[in-house]
mmCIF file of C-alpha atoms in Angstrom:
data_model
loop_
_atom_site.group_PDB
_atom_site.id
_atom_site.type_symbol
_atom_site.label_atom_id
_atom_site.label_comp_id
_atom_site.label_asym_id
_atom_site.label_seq_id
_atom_site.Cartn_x
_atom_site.Cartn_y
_atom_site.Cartn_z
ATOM 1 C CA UNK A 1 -16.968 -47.459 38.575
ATOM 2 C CA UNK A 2 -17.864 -44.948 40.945
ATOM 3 C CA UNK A 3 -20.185 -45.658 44.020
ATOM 4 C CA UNK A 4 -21.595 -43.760 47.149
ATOM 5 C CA UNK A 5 -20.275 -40.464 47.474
ATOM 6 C CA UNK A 6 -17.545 -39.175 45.375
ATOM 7 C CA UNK A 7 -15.869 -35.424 46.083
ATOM 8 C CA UNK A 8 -15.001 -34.149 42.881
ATOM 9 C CA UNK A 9 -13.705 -30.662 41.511
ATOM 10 C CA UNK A 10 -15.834 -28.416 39.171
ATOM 11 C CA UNK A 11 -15.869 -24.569 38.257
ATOM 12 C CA UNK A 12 -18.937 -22.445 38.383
ATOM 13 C CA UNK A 13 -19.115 -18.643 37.201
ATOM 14 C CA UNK A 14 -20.168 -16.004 39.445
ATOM 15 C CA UNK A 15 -19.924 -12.408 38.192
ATOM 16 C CA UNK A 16 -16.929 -9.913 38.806
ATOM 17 C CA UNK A 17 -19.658 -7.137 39.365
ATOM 18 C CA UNK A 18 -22.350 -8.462 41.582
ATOM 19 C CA UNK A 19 -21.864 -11.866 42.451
ATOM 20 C CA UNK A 20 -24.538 -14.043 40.737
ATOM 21 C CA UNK A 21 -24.154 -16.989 39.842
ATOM 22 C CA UNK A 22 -24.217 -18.458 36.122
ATOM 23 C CA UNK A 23 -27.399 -20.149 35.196
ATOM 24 C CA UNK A 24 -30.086 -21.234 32.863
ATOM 25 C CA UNK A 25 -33.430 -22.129 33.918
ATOM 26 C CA UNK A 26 -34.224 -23.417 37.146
ATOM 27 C CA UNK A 27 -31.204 -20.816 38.748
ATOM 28 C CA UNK A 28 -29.150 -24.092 39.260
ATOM 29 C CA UNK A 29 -25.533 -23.241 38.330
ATOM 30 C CA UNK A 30 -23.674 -24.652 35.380
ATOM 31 C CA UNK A 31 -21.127 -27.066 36.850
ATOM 32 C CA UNK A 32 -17.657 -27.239 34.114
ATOM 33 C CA UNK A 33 -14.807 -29.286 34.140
ATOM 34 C CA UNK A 34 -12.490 -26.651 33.567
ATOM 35 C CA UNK A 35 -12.103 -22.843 33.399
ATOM 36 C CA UNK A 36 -11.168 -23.025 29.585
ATOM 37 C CA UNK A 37 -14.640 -25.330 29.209
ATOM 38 C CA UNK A 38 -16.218 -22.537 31.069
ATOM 39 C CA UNK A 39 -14.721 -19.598 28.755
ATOM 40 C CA UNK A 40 -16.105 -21.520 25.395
ATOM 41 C CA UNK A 41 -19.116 -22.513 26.847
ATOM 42 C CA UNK A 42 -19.909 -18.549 27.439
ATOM 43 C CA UNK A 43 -18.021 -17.237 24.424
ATOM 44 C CA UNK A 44 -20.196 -19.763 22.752
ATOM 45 C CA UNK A 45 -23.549 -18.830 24.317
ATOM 46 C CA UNK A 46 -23.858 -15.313 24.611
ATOM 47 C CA UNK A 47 -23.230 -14.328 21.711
ATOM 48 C CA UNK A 48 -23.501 -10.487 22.170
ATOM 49 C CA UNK A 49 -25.875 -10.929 24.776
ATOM 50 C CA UNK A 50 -26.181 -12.594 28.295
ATOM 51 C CA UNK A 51 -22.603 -12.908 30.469
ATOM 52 C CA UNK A 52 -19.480 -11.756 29.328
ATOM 53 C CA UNK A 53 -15.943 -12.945 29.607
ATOM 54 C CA UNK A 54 -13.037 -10.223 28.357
ATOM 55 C CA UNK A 55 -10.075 -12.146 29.666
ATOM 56 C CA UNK A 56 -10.220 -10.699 32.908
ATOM 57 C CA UNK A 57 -13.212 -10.447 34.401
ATOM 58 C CA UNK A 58 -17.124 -12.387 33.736
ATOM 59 C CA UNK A 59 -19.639 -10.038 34.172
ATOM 60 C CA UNK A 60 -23.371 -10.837 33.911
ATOM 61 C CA UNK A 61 -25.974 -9.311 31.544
ATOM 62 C CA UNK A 62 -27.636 -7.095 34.405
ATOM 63 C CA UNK A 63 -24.046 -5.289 35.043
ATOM 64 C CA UNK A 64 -23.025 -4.841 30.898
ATOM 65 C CA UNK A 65 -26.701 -3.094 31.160
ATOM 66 C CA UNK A 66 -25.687 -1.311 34.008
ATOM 67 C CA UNK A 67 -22.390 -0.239 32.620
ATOM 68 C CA UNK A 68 -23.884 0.709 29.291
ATOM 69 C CA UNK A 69 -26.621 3.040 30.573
ATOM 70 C CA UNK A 70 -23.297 4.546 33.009
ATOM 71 C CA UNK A 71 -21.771 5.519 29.641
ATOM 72 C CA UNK A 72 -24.068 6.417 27.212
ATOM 73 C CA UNK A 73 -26.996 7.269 29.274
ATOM 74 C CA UNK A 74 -30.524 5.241 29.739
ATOM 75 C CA UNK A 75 -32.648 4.201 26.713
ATOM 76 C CA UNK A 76 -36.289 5.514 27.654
ATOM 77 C CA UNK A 77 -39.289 5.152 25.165
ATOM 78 C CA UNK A 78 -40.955 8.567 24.735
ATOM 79 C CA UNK A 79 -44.599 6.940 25.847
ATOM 80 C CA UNK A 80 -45.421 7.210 29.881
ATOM 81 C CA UNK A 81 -47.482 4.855 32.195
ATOM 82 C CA UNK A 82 -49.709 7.114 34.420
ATOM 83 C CA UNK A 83 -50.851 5.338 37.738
ATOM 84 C CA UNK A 84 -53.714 6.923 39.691
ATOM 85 C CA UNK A 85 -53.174 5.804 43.566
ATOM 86 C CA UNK A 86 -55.571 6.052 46.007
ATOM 87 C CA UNK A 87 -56.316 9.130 47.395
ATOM 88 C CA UNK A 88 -56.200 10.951 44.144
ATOM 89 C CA UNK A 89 -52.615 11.092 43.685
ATOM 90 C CA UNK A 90 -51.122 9.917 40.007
ATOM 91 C CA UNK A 91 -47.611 9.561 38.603
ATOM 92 C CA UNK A 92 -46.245 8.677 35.251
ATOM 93 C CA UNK A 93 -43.439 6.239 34.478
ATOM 94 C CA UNK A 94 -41.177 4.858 31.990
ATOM 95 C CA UNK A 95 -38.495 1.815 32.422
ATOM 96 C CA UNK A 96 -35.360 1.851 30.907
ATOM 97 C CA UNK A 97 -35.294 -0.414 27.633
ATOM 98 C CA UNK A 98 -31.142 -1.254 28.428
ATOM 99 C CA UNK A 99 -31.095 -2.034 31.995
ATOM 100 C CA UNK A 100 -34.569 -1.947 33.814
ATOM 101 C CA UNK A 101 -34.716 1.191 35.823
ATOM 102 C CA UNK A 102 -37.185 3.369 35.887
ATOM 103 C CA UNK A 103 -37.885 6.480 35.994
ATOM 104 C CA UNK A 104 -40.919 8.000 38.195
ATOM 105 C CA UNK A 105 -42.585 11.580 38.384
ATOM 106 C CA UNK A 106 -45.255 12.904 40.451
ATOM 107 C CA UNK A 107 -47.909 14.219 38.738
ATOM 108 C CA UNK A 108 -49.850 18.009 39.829
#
């Protein structure tokens, strides 16, 4: 039986791309008891979405946006948001349905 404190090993994912940590919920990370744990536990939960694993590298669901708008260009739905700001200015925006940007004009 184990008492007081007790080091012991884990792994925890970070992304290859930008470093955040692997989560669910609260943004506490995952702790595994092994890399290959780690790999099936992803494979097993993403499943075409969330973090990725491709043998080499984990990347996180914000960078496979990222990397898919880089490719094949941003997703943007054809309807605008105009916002009128004080002092009689207005623009229009749109986000990106992929990866979240947006996309911002001035309006005359």
């Amino acid at each position: 039986m184990k008492r007081g404190f007790v080091t012991e090993t884990h792994v925890v994912v970070y992304c290859d791309g930008c470093g955040d940590i692997y989560s669910e919920g609260e943004n506490e990370s995952i702790c595994f008891d092994s890399i290959n744990q780690a790999v099936a536990y992803l494979n097993a939960r993403s499943g075409g979405v969330g973090w990725l694993y491709d043998g080499d590298q984990v990347r996180c669901d914000g960078c496979l946006a990222t990397a898919r708008c880089a490719e094949a260009g941003h997703v943007f739905p054809e309807s605008w948001q105009t916002t009128l700001w004080s002092l009689g200015k207005a623009t229009r925006s749109r986000t990106c349905e992929v990866c979240g940007v947006p996309e911002i004009e001035a309006l005359p």
